[in-house]
Tab-separated table of C-alpha atoms and ligand atoms in Angstrom:
chain	number	residue	atom	x	y	z
J	970	UNK	CA	54.551	37.637	75.942
J	971	UNK	CA	53.985	39.900	78.920
J	972	UNK	CA	54.569	43.420	77.587
J	973	UNK	CA	55.704	46.400	79.710
J	974	UNK	CA	52.116	47.729	79.465
J	975	UNK	CA	50.798	44.432	80.859
J	976	UNK	CA	53.362	44.581	83.689
J	977	UNK	CA	52.155	48.116	84.523
J	978	UNK	CA	48.565	46.938	84.557
J	979	UNK	CA	49.443	44.005	86.806
J	980	UNK	CA	51.212	46.378	89.207
J	981	UNK	CA	48.165	48.702	89.214
J	982	UNK	CA	45.843	45.788	89.972
J	983	UNK	CA	48.180	44.585	92.691
J	984	UNK	CA	48.195	48.000	94.416
J	985	UNK	CA	44.387	48.115	94.242
J	986	UNK	CA	44.118	44.610	95.702
J	987	UNK	CA	46.590	45.224	98.517
J	988	UNK	CA	45.541	48.785	99.410
J	989	UNK	CA	41.783	48.700	98.806
J	990	UNK	CA	40.483	45.100	98.895
J	991	UNK	CA	42.614	43.207	101.405
J	992	UNK	CA	41.984	45.645	104.278
J	993	UNK	CA	38.216	44.988	103.875
J	994	UNK	CA	38.352	41.178	104.059
J	995	UNK	CA	37.728	40.698	107.768
J	996	UNK	CA	34.873	43.195	107.827
J	997	UNK	CA	33.317	41.493	104.791
J	998	UNK	CA	33.573	38.113	106.523
J	999	UNK	CA	32.026	39.398	109.756
J	1000	UNK	CA	29.156	40.979	107.812
J	1001	UNK	CA	28.331	37.823	105.832
J	1002	UNK	CA	29.958	39.259	102.715
J	1003	UNK	CA	27.791	42.396	102.622
J	1004	UNK	CA	29.826	45.576	103.035
J	1005	UNK	CA	28.089	48.920	103.768
J	1006	UNK	CA	26.864	50.866	100.711
J	1007	UNK	CA	29.365	53.693	101.255
J	1008	UNK	CA	32.276	51.203	101.357
J	1009	UNK	CA	31.086	49.591	98.127
J	1010	UNK	CA	30.815	53.015	96.490
J	1011	UNK	CA	34.397	53.760	97.567
J	1012	UNK	CA	35.683	50.433	96.147
J	1013	UNK	CA	33.986	51.286	92.843
J	1014	UNK	CA	35.467	54.791	92.801
J	1015	UNK	CA	38.955	53.414	93.474
J	1016	UNK	CA	38.532	50.739	90.783
J	1017	UNK	CA	37.465	53.322	88.203
J	1018	UNK	CA	40.333	55.640	89.235
J	1019	UNK	CA	42.744	52.706	88.751
J	1020	UNK	CA	41.156	52.030	85.310
J	1021	UNK	CA	40.175	48.477	86.261
J	1022	UNK	CA	36.466	48.682	85.338
J	1023	UNK	CA	35.130	46.757	82.345
J	1024	UNK	CA	38.538	45.125	81.610
J	1025	UNK	CA	37.836	43.048	78.495
J	1026	UNK	CA	35.049	45.229	77.127
J	1027	UNK	CA	35.772	47.554	74.226
J	1028	UNK	CA	37.014	51.055	74.990
J	1029	UNK	CA	34.213	52.525	72.850
J	1030	UNK	CA	31.686	50.804	75.157
J	1031	UNK	CA	33.306	52.122	78.323
J	1032	UNK	CA	35.666	49.196	78.962
J	1033	UNK	CA	39.474	49.004	78.942
J	1034	UNK	CA	39.956	46.845	75.830
J	1035	UNK	CA	42.477	44.534	77.525
J	1036	UNK	CA	43.906	41.474	75.847
J	1037	UNK	CA	43.016	38.102	77.421
J	1038	UNK	CA	46.544	37.913	78.790
J	1039	UNK	CA	46.282	41.327	80.497
J	1040	UNK	CA	42.921	40.379	81.891
J	1041	UNK	CA	44.250	37.058	83.267
J	1042	UNK	CA	47.031	38.943	85.067
J	1043	UNK	CA	44.418	41.160	86.745
J	1044	UNK	CA	42.165	38.216	87.658
J	1045	UNK	CA	45.182	36.550	89.255
J	1046	UNK	CA	45.554	39.558	91.540
J	1047	UNK	CA	41.846	39.400	92.443
J	1048	UNK	CA	42.351	35.748	93.361
J	1049	UNK	CA	44.732	36.846	96.123
J	1050	UNK	CA	41.804	38.319	98.081
J	1051	UNK	CA	38.988	36.624	99.947
J	1052	UNK	CA	35.251	37.333	100.118
J	1053	UNK	CA	35.085	38.282	96.400
J	1054	UNK	CA	35.212	41.974	97.207
J	1055	UNK	CA	36.503	42.473	93.645
J	1056	UNK	CA	32.963	41.691	92.459
J	1057	UNK	CA	32.292	45.360	93.212
J	1058	UNK	CA	34.654	46.394	90.407
J	1059	UNK	CA	32.243	47.498	87.647
J	1060	UNK	CA	31.925	44.764	85.026
J	1061	UNK	CA	29.350	43.038	82.811
J	1062	UNK	CA	29.052	39.599	81.211
J	1063	UNK	CA	30.849	39.178	77.894
J	1064	UNK	CA	27.651	38.351	75.950
J	1065	UNK	CA	26.860	42.092	75.881
J	1066	UNK	CA	29.509	42.284	73.120
J	1067	UNK	CA	26.819	40.787	70.873
J	1068	UNK	CA	24.151	43.268	71.948
J	1069	UNK	CA	22.596	45.938	69.708
J	1070	UNK	CA	23.673	49.589	69.931
J	1071	UNK	CA	20.517	50.380	71.879
J	1072	UNK	CA	21.129	47.494	74.332
J	1073	UNK	CA	24.753	48.549	74.793
J	1074	UNK	CA	23.705	52.129	75.576
J	1075	UNK	CA	20.978	51.042	77.951
J	1076	UNK	CA	22.776	48.231	79.841
J	1077	UNK	CA	26.464	47.783	79.095
J	1078	UNK	CA	27.699	51.372	79.451
J	1079	UNK	CA	25.981	51.968	82.826
J	1080	UNK	CA	27.211	48.549	84.056
J	1081	UNK	CA	30.815	49.486	83.268
J	1082	UNK	CA	30.333	52.767	85.162
J	1083	UNK	CA	29.117	50.780	88.198
J	1084	UNK	CA	25.546	52.063	87.892
J	1085	UNK	CA	23.836	48.791	86.879
J	1086	UNK	CA	24.326	45.123	87.699
J	1087	UNK	CA	23.553	42.107	85.512
J	1088	UNK	CA	22.921	38.464	86.423
J	1089	UNK	CA	23.182	35.381	84.187
J	1090	UNK	CA	20.475	32.749	84.493
J	1091	UNK	CA	20.911	29.397	82.749
J	1092	UNK	CA	20.819	26.644	85.395
J	1093	UNK	CA	17.469	25.050	86.299
J	1094	UNK	CA	16.251	22.420	88.753
J	1095	UNK	CA	16.628	19.681	86.112
J	1096	UNK	CA	19.387	21.251	83.975
J	1097	UNK	CA	22.806	21.852	85.551
J	1098	UNK	CA	25.786	20.086	84.036
J	1099	UNK	CA	23.681	19.461	80.945
J	1100	UNK	CA	22.131	22.841	80.074
J	1101	UNK	CA	20.579	21.377	76.904
J	1102	UNK	CA	17.852	20.086	79.214
J	1103	UNK	CA	16.477	23.546	80.058
J	1104	UNK	CA	12.692	23.849	80.170
J	1105	UNK	CA	12.469	27.651	80.010
J	1106	UNK	CA	10.348	28.817	77.102
J	1107	UNK	CA	9.921	32.094	75.279
J	1108	UNK	CA	6.785	32.043	73.141
J	1109	UNK	CA	6.391	34.598	70.379
J	1110	UNK	CA	3.587	37.139	70.890
J	1111	UNK	CA	2.312	40.054	68.770
J	1112	UNK	CA	4.682	42.444	70.558
J	1113	UNK	CA	7.639	40.198	71.363
J	1114	UNK	CA	7.913	37.152	73.643
J	1115	UNK	CA	6.317	35.650	76.763
J	1116	UNK	CA	8.898	34.089	79.067
J	1117	UNK	CA	8.315	31.265	81.538
J	1118	UNK	CA	11.268	29.920	83.498
J	1119	UNK	CA	12.563	28.949	86.899
J	1120	UNK	CA	16.295	29.570	87.218
J	1121	UNK	CA	18.521	28.299	90.019
J	1122	UNK	CA	21.719	29.639	91.601
J	1123	UNK	CA	21.438	33.028	89.884
J	1124	UNK	CA	24.489	34.921	91.132
J	1125	UNK	CA	23.495	38.503	92.048
J	1126	UNK	CA	19.868	37.546	91.391
J	1127	UNK	CA	19.016	39.060	94.773
J	1128	UNK	CA	19.817	42.603	93.635
J	1129	UNK	CA	20.686	42.648	89.911
J	1130	UNK	CA	18.908	45.253	87.775
J	1131	UNK	CA	18.771	43.041	84.723
J	1132	UNK	CA	18.836	39.290	83.997
J	1133	UNK	CA	20.278	37.520	80.972
J	1134	UNK	CA	18.048	34.459	80.720
J	1135	UNK	CA	18.513	31.377	78.545
J	1136	UNK	CA	15.205	30.074	77.149
J	1137	UNK	CA	14.057	27.993	74.192
J	1138	UNK	CA	12.153	29.569	71.329
J	1139	UNK	CA	10.083	27.015	69.420
J	1140	UNK	CA	10.530	26.961	65.650
J	1141	UNK	CA	8.255	24.186	64.425
J	1142	UNK	CA	9.576	21.091	66.192
J	1143	UNK	CA	12.979	22.641	66.798
J	1144	UNK	CA	13.902	24.370	70.066
J	1145	UNK	CA	16.268	27.305	69.649
J	1146	UNK	CA	18.235	28.238	72.806
J	1147	UNK	CA	18.254	32.023	73.024
J	1148	UNK	CA	19.468	34.659	75.488
J	1149	UNK	CA	16.908	37.233	76.621
J	1150	UNK	CA	17.351	40.506	78.493
J	1151	UNK	CA	14.832	40.783	81.325
J	1152	UNK	CA	14.573	43.926	83.452
J	1153	UNK	CA	14.110	43.115	87.104
J	1154	UNK	CA	11.047	45.345	87.451
J	1155	UNK	CA	9.010	43.501	84.789
J	1156	UNK	CA	5.794	41.995	86.194
J	1157	UNK	CA	6.212	38.246	86.784
J	1158	UNK	CA	9.837	38.322	87.997
J	1159	UNK	CA	10.070	36.917	91.529
J	1160	UNK	CA	12.778	35.655	93.920
J	1161	UNK	CA	11.316	32.420	95.297
J	1162	UNK	CA	14.238	31.290	97.446
J	1163	UNK	CA	17.438	32.973	98.610
J	1164	UNK	CA	19.408	30.286	100.468
J	1165	UNK	CA	22.690	30.670	102.393
J	1166	UNK	CA	25.863	29.228	100.806
J	1167	UNK	CA	29.271	28.168	102.133
J	1168	UNK	CA	31.082	31.411	101.284
J	1169	UNK	CA	30.394	34.939	102.510
J	1170	UNK	CA	30.287	36.862	99.231
J	1171	UNK	CA	28.717	40.172	98.167
J	1172	UNK	CA	25.927	38.494	96.156
J	1173	UNK	CA	23.351	35.827	96.802
J	1174	UNK	CA	22.558	32.983	94.383
J	1175	UNK	CA	18.761	32.805	94.593
J	1176	UNK	CA	16.154	30.895	92.643
J	1177	UNK	CA	14.197	33.230	90.358
J	1178	UNK	CA	10.809	32.572	88.805
J	1179	UNK	CA	9.839	34.280	85.545
J	1180	UNK	CA	6.071	33.763	85.176
J	1181	UNK	CA	4.391	34.977	81.972
J	1182	UNK	CA	6.905	37.803	81.696
J	1183	UNK	CA	6.104	39.919	78.631
J	1184	UNK	CA	9.235	40.961	76.734
J	1185	UNK	CA	9.575	43.373	73.799
J	1186	UNK	CA	10.795	42.065	70.438
J	1187	UNK	CA	14.247	43.669	70.900
J	1188	UNK	CA	15.037	41.797	74.126
J	1189	UNK	CA	17.138	39.080	72.428
J	1190	UNK	CA	20.950	39.191	72.639
J	1191	UNK	CA	22.888	38.016	69.596
J	1192	UNK	CA	19.929	36.562	67.685
J	1193	UNK	CA	17.431	33.743	68.097
J	1194	UNK	CA	19.097	30.330	68.428
J	1195	UNK	CA	22.502	31.828	69.223
J	1196	UNK	CA	22.311	31.037	72.953
J	1197	UNK	CA	24.542	27.966	72.934
J	1198	UNK	CA	27.383	29.600	70.997
J	1199	UNK	CA	27.297	32.671	73.263
J	1200	UNK	CA	27.175	30.395	76.270
J	1201	UNK	CA	30.300	28.557	75.111
J	1202	UNK	CA	32.260	31.791	74.771
J	1203	UNK	CA	31.000	32.865	78.223
J	1204	UNK	CA	32.179	29.551	79.703
J	1205	UNK	CA	35.602	29.872	78.069
J	1206	UNK	CA	36.053	33.298	79.593
J	1207	UNK	CA	34.750	32.415	83.048
J	1208	UNK	CA	36.810	29.211	83.223
J	1209	UNK	CA	39.978	31.049	82.310
J	1210	UNK	CA	39.165	33.648	84.966
J	1211	UNK	CA	38.725	30.902	87.582
J	1212	UNK	CA	42.070	29.364	86.604
J	1213	UNK	CA	43.810	32.745	86.892
J	1214	UNK	CA	42.163	33.544	90.237
J	1215	UNK	CA	43.111	30.112	91.625
J	1216	UNK	CA	46.727	30.849	90.787
J	1217	UNK	CA	46.328	34.038	92.886
J	1218	UNK	CA	44.713	31.961	95.647
J	1219	UNK	CA	47.803	29.737	95.910
J	1220	UNK	CA	50.120	32.765	95.747
J	1221	UNK	CA	48.375	34.404	98.742
J	1222	UNK	CA	48.088	31.143	100.670
J	1223	UNK	CA	51.772	30.378	100.277
J	1224	UNK	CA	52.729	33.973	101.172
J	1225	UNK	CA	50.835	33.746	104.441
J	1226	UNK	CA	51.656	30.129	105.253
J	1227	UNK	CA	55.394	30.216	104.542
J	1228	UNK	CA	55.640	33.353	106.738
J	1229	UNK	CA	53.808	31.528	109.538
J	1230	UNK	CA	55.660	28.212	109.228
J	1231	UNK	CA	59.085	29.860	109.209
J	1232	UNK	CA	58.291	31.809	112.382
J	1233	UNK	CA	56.356	29.194	114.388
J	1234	UNK	CA	58.485	27.065	116.726
J	1235	UNK	CA	57.391	23.692	118.101
J	1236	UNK	CA	59.546	20.900	119.542
J	1237	UNK	CA	62.488	23.291	119.653
J	1238	UNK	CA	62.574	24.136	115.943
J	1239	UNK	CA	60.704	25.946	113.151
J	1240	UNK	CA	57.755	23.885	111.973
J	1241	UNK	CA	58.935	24.688	108.420
J	1242	UNK	CA	61.950	22.477	109.096
J	1243	UNK	CA	59.650	19.455	109.414
J	1244	UNK	CA	59.339	18.044	105.915
J	1245	UNK	CA	55.772	17.009	106.746
J	1246	UNK	CA	55.049	20.753	106.821
J	1247	UNK	CA	57.245	22.130	104.024
J	1248	UNK	CA	56.860	19.405	101.359
J	1249	UNK	CA	53.101	19.882	100.825
J	1250	UNK	CA	53.776	23.622	100.435
J	1251	UNK	CA	56.503	22.859	97.893
J	1252	UNK	CA	54.008	20.688	95.974
J	1253	UNK	CA	51.533	23.592	95.896
J	1254	UNK	CA	54.235	25.981	94.659
J	1255	UNK	CA	54.958	23.561	91.792
J	1256	UNK	CA	51.203	23.367	91.024
J	1257	UNK	CA	50.897	27.159	90.986
J	1258	UNK	CA	53.927	27.743	88.790
J	1259	UNK	CA	52.866	25.076	86.256
J	1260	UNK	CA	49.171	26.028	86.290
J	1261	UNK	CA	49.983	29.707	85.899
J	1262	UNK	CA	51.995	29.002	82.744
J	1263	UNK	CA	49.145	26.918	81.346
J	1264	UNK	CA	46.579	29.622	82.129
J	1265	UNK	CA	48.597	32.443	80.608
J	1266	UNK	CA	49.372	30.286	77.553
J	1267	UNK	CA	45.638	29.671	76.981
J	1268	UNK	CA	44.976	33.412	77.321
J	1269	UNK	CA	47.675	34.119	74.724
J	1270	UNK	CA	46.203	31.459	72.458
J	1271	UNK	CA	42.849	33.238	72.632
J	1272	UNK	CA	44.549	36.589	71.912
J	1273	UNK	CA	46.286	35.062	68.887
J	1274	UNK	CA	42.891	34.198	67.392
J	1275	UNK	CA	43.279	30.402	67.701
J	1276	UNK	CA	40.347	28.093	66.949
J	1277	UNK	CA	37.756	28.960	69.665
J	1278	UNK	CA	37.009	25.232	70.110
J	1279	UNK	CA	40.659	24.534	70.975
J	1280	UNK	CA	40.677	27.506	73.357
J	1281	UNK	CA	37.460	26.168	74.932
J	1282	UNK	CA	39.027	22.726	75.537
J	1283	UNK	CA	42.220	24.198	76.929
J	1284	UNK	CA	40.423	26.705	79.176
J	1285	UNK	CA	38.687	23.670	80.708
J	1286	UNK	CA	42.069	22.038	81.296
J	1287	UNK	CA	43.349	25.180	83.040
J	1288	UNK	CA	40.206	25.474	85.194
J	1289	UNK	CA	40.317	21.798	86.132
J	1290	UNK	CA	43.977	21.873	87.102
J	1291	UNK	CA	43.991	25.164	88.973
J	1292	UNK	CA	40.723	24.717	90.903
J	1293	UNK	CA	41.792	21.272	92.120
J	1294	UNK	CA	45.294	22.564	92.982
J	1295	UNK	CA	43.928	25.591	94.896
J	1296	UNK	CA	41.646	23.321	96.918
J	1297	UNK	CA	44.543	21.022	97.838
J	1298	UNK	CA	46.678	24.025	98.746
J	1299	UNK	CA	43.991	25.624	100.964
J	1300	UNK	CA	43.566	22.343	102.832
J	1301	UNK	CA	47.334	22.003	103.330
J	1302	UNK	CA	47.609	25.597	104.571
J	1303	UNK	CA	44.776	25.177	107.099
J	1304	UNK	CA	46.667	22.146	108.413
J	1305	UNK	CA	49.912	24.117	108.633
J	1306	UNK	CA	48.230	26.821	110.737
J	1307	UNK	CA	46.941	24.177	113.163
J	1308	UNK	CA	44.089	25.437	115.367
J	1309	UNK	CA	44.600	28.964	114.043
J	1310	UNK	CA	43.775	27.629	110.588
J	1311	UNK	CA	40.221	26.993	111.753
J	1312	UNK	CA	39.566	30.641	112.658
J	1313	UNK	CA	37.445	32.646	110.262
J	1314	UNK	CA	39.907	35.498	110.636
J	1315	UNK	CA	42.538	33.276	108.993
J	1316	UNK	CA	42.938	33.646	105.224
J	1317	UNK	CA	43.456	29.900	104.780
J	1318	UNK	CA	40.152	29.126	106.496
J	1319	UNK	CA	38.268	31.560	104.252
J	1320	UNK	CA	40.054	30.369	101.112
J	1321	UNK	CA	39.238	26.747	101.946
J	1322	UNK	CA	35.530	27.543	102.038
J	1323	UNK	CA	35.688	29.858	99.043
J	1324	UNK	CA	37.670	27.773	96.542
J	1325	UNK	CA	35.424	24.751	96.973
J	1326	UNK	CA	32.873	26.162	94.564
J	1327	UNK	CA	35.521	26.619	91.856
J	1328	UNK	CA	35.339	22.852	91.342
J	1329	UNK	CA	31.582	23.142	90.823
J	1330	UNK	CA	30.477	26.360	89.095
J	1331	UNK	CA	31.021	27.129	85.424
J	1332	UNK	CA	30.992	23.348	84.997
J	1333	UNK	CA	32.136	20.785	87.566
J	1334	UNK	CA	35.570	19.141	87.476
J	1335	UNK	CA	33.929	16.045	85.983
J	1336	UNK	CA	32.496	18.124	83.133
J	1337	UNK	CA	35.915	19.753	82.566
J	1338	UNK	CA	37.421	16.262	82.296
J	1339	UNK	CA	34.813	15.352	79.682
J	1340	UNK	CA	35.697	18.481	77.678
J	1341	UNK	CA	39.441	17.800	77.951
J	1342	UNK	CA	38.918	14.171	76.901
J	1343	UNK	CA	36.874	15.355	73.906
J	1344	UNK	CA	39.658	17.821	73.080
J	1345	UNK	CA	42.255	15.015	73.063
J	1346	UNK	CA	40.106	13.094	70.609
J	1347	UNK	CA	38.941	15.931	68.347
J	1348	UNK	CA	41.784	18.494	68.411
J	1349	UNK	CA	44.531	15.918	68.929
J	1350	UNK	CA	46.967	15.233	71.759
J	1351	UNK	CA	49.635	17.545	70.341
J	1352	UNK	CA	47.335	20.564	70.059
J	1353	UNK	CA	46.096	20.022	73.608
J	1354	UNK	CA	49.625	19.811	75.036
J	1355	UNK	CA	51.393	22.523	73.019
J	1356	UNK	CA	51.759	25.876	74.741
J	1357	UNK	CA	52.844	27.967	71.738
J	1358	UNK	CA	50.263	29.779	69.646
J	1359	UNK	CA	51.678	28.626	66.310
J	1360	UNK	CA	51.458	32.209	64.978
X	2772	LIG	C1	27.438	29.486	94.315
X	2772	LIG	C2	26.937	29.120	92.947
X	2772	LIG	C3	26.718	30.129	92.008
X	2772	LIG	C4	26.228	29.811	90.737
X	2772	LIG	N1	25.946	30.832	89.840
X	2772	LIG	C5	25.286	30.544	88.692
X	2772	LIG	C6	24.826	31.604	87.827
X	2772	LIG	O1	25.054	32.789	88.079
X	2772	LIG	N2	24.097	31.277	86.735
X	2772	LIG	C7	23.822	29.976	86.416
X	2772	LIG	O2	23.154	29.746	85.412
X	2772	LIG	N3	24.253	28.949	87.196
X	2772	LIG	C8	24.972	29.200	88.328
X	2772	LIG	N4	25.408	28.176	89.149
X	2772	LIG	C9	25.092	26.786	88.780
X	2772	LIG	C10	26.313	25.934	88.462
X	2772	LIG	O3	26.839	26.275	87.222
X	2772	LIG	C11	25.868	24.465	88.568
X	2772	LIG	O4	25.664	24.202	89.942
X	2772	LIG	C12	26.887	23.499	87.986
X	2772	LIG	O5	26.992	23.640	86.595
X	2772	LIG	C13	26.518	22.041	88.316
X	2772	LIG	O6	25.182	21.769	88.033
X	2772	LIG	P1	24.255	21.076	89.156
X	2772	LIG	O7	24.433	21.838	90.425
X	2772	LIG	O8	22.878	20.971	88.636
X	2772	LIG	O9	24.884	19.646	89.390
X	2772	LIG	P2	24.541	18.317	88.548
X	2772	LIG	O10	24.614	18.608	87.083
X	2772	LIG	O11	23.295	17.711	89.068
X	2772	LIG	O12	25.775	17.393	88.928
X	2772	LIG	C14	25.814	16.633	90.144
X	2772	LIG	C15	27.065	15.760	90.118
X	2772	LIG	O13	27.001	14.853	88.996
X	2772	LIG	C16	28.168	14.996	88.194
X	2772	LIG	N5	27.847	14.823	86.779
X	2772	LIG	C17	26.810	15.362	86.096
X	2772	LIG	N6	26.875	15.022	84.788
X	2772	LIG	C18	27.983	14.270	84.654
X	2772	LIG	C19	28.615	13.624	83.527
X	2772	LIG	N7	28.109	13.741	82.300
X	2772	LIG	N8	29.756	12.929	83.756
X	2772	LIG	C20	30.295	12.846	85.008
X	2772	LIG	N9	29.739	13.422	86.089
X	2772	LIG	C21	28.609	14.129	85.921
X	2772	LIG	C22	28.671	16.411	88.472
X	2772	LIG	O14	30.042	16.544	88.186
X	2772	LIG	C23	28.354	16.565	89.947
X	2772	LIG	O15	29.382	16.016	90.715
X	2772	LIG	C24	25.961	28.458	90.401
X	2772	LIG	C25	26.210	27.451	91.356
X	2772	LIG	C26	26.693	27.772	92.610
X	2772	LIG	C27	26.921	26.667	93.619
């Protein structure tokens, strides 16, 4: 249920998005996603003043302590903007919840004040959709661990202060996937490639090499061998966020495109009056309304303390549906704008490029289908289809 407090929060996020983020979109696009430092500082100040920093993190750690539902409503607003300018809102990955008091003081609190940035490094050359194939190793030493890894597509790896790196710790013949905290300034940390990508976003996604990086004994998050479980909860959160943002993507696209199509005249009438123009938009509206209900229902399920495995399966269903729907919608809206839809100054053009990756990162659509199919088998058809929390 969306409470009055959640409605207030949604309205606050909406004002921030419309007054602070949207006016910066064209400049961000022209500058390849990289806004000037003083503009970024201003976005951060405004975000903190609007109490949007650190949304899901605990209040005692400097976050806002939102429910999943409140957080999804905010992410939906962020989805209405292009160029991911909302990435400047101070935040940190959810795995810090499992960090020690010392780690929280050193990394999480400054991150939620906008003074430190983290990056999450799991993917490797040979391990993408199947992260169990990672080759990164952390060997025990007298003082801690020695890390060797090469990580691909590390978002914010070009400027992050600290990396969260997945590596295997050997225990006899067993390999224990574990998350390590690695400060950027440790000897042996090196950006080896920083390629250009389709979108113009604030962060790069470089390849990072960690060669014989010496780590202290207290650089593990959540315990040795806990990497996979933490990873699953990270995926659940990120996939739900993508679903919520894609609902915002369709909202913005339809706002802009319906306004255009009802004002544009060709052949002596509004183009909106051609069903070839309006019916695809109607289909996207139906997608958005249905997908939004699914996404918010999964968020409520998580808030109600449902079985995390069920939430994991259903978050995949929401991500799959919404990322595919947003892609279809962006393509339809570019078409509706005609030649203007191919201009980089047009929201639909930017959205088309930007939503493409939502079908790839945090697990491709094919991987989401595998997870949904497994959910149907293991949790049951009824549990996968039911929207109510059962509590
Ligand atoms: C812009 C960007 C930012 C990213 N940021 C990060 C980050 O910060 N940290 C991080 O660790 N990673 C990050 N990633 C990596 C991302 O999560 C992976 O790209 C994604 O999981 C897919 O892995 P892959 O690229 O190796 O593709 P592959 O796993 O090689 O897949 C290639 C194709 O094969 C298909 N496929 C693979 N296995 C199966 C299967 N079992 N069944 C059916 N089809 C299958 C896939 O669906 C896909 O179509 C980022 C990627 C991008 C593009």
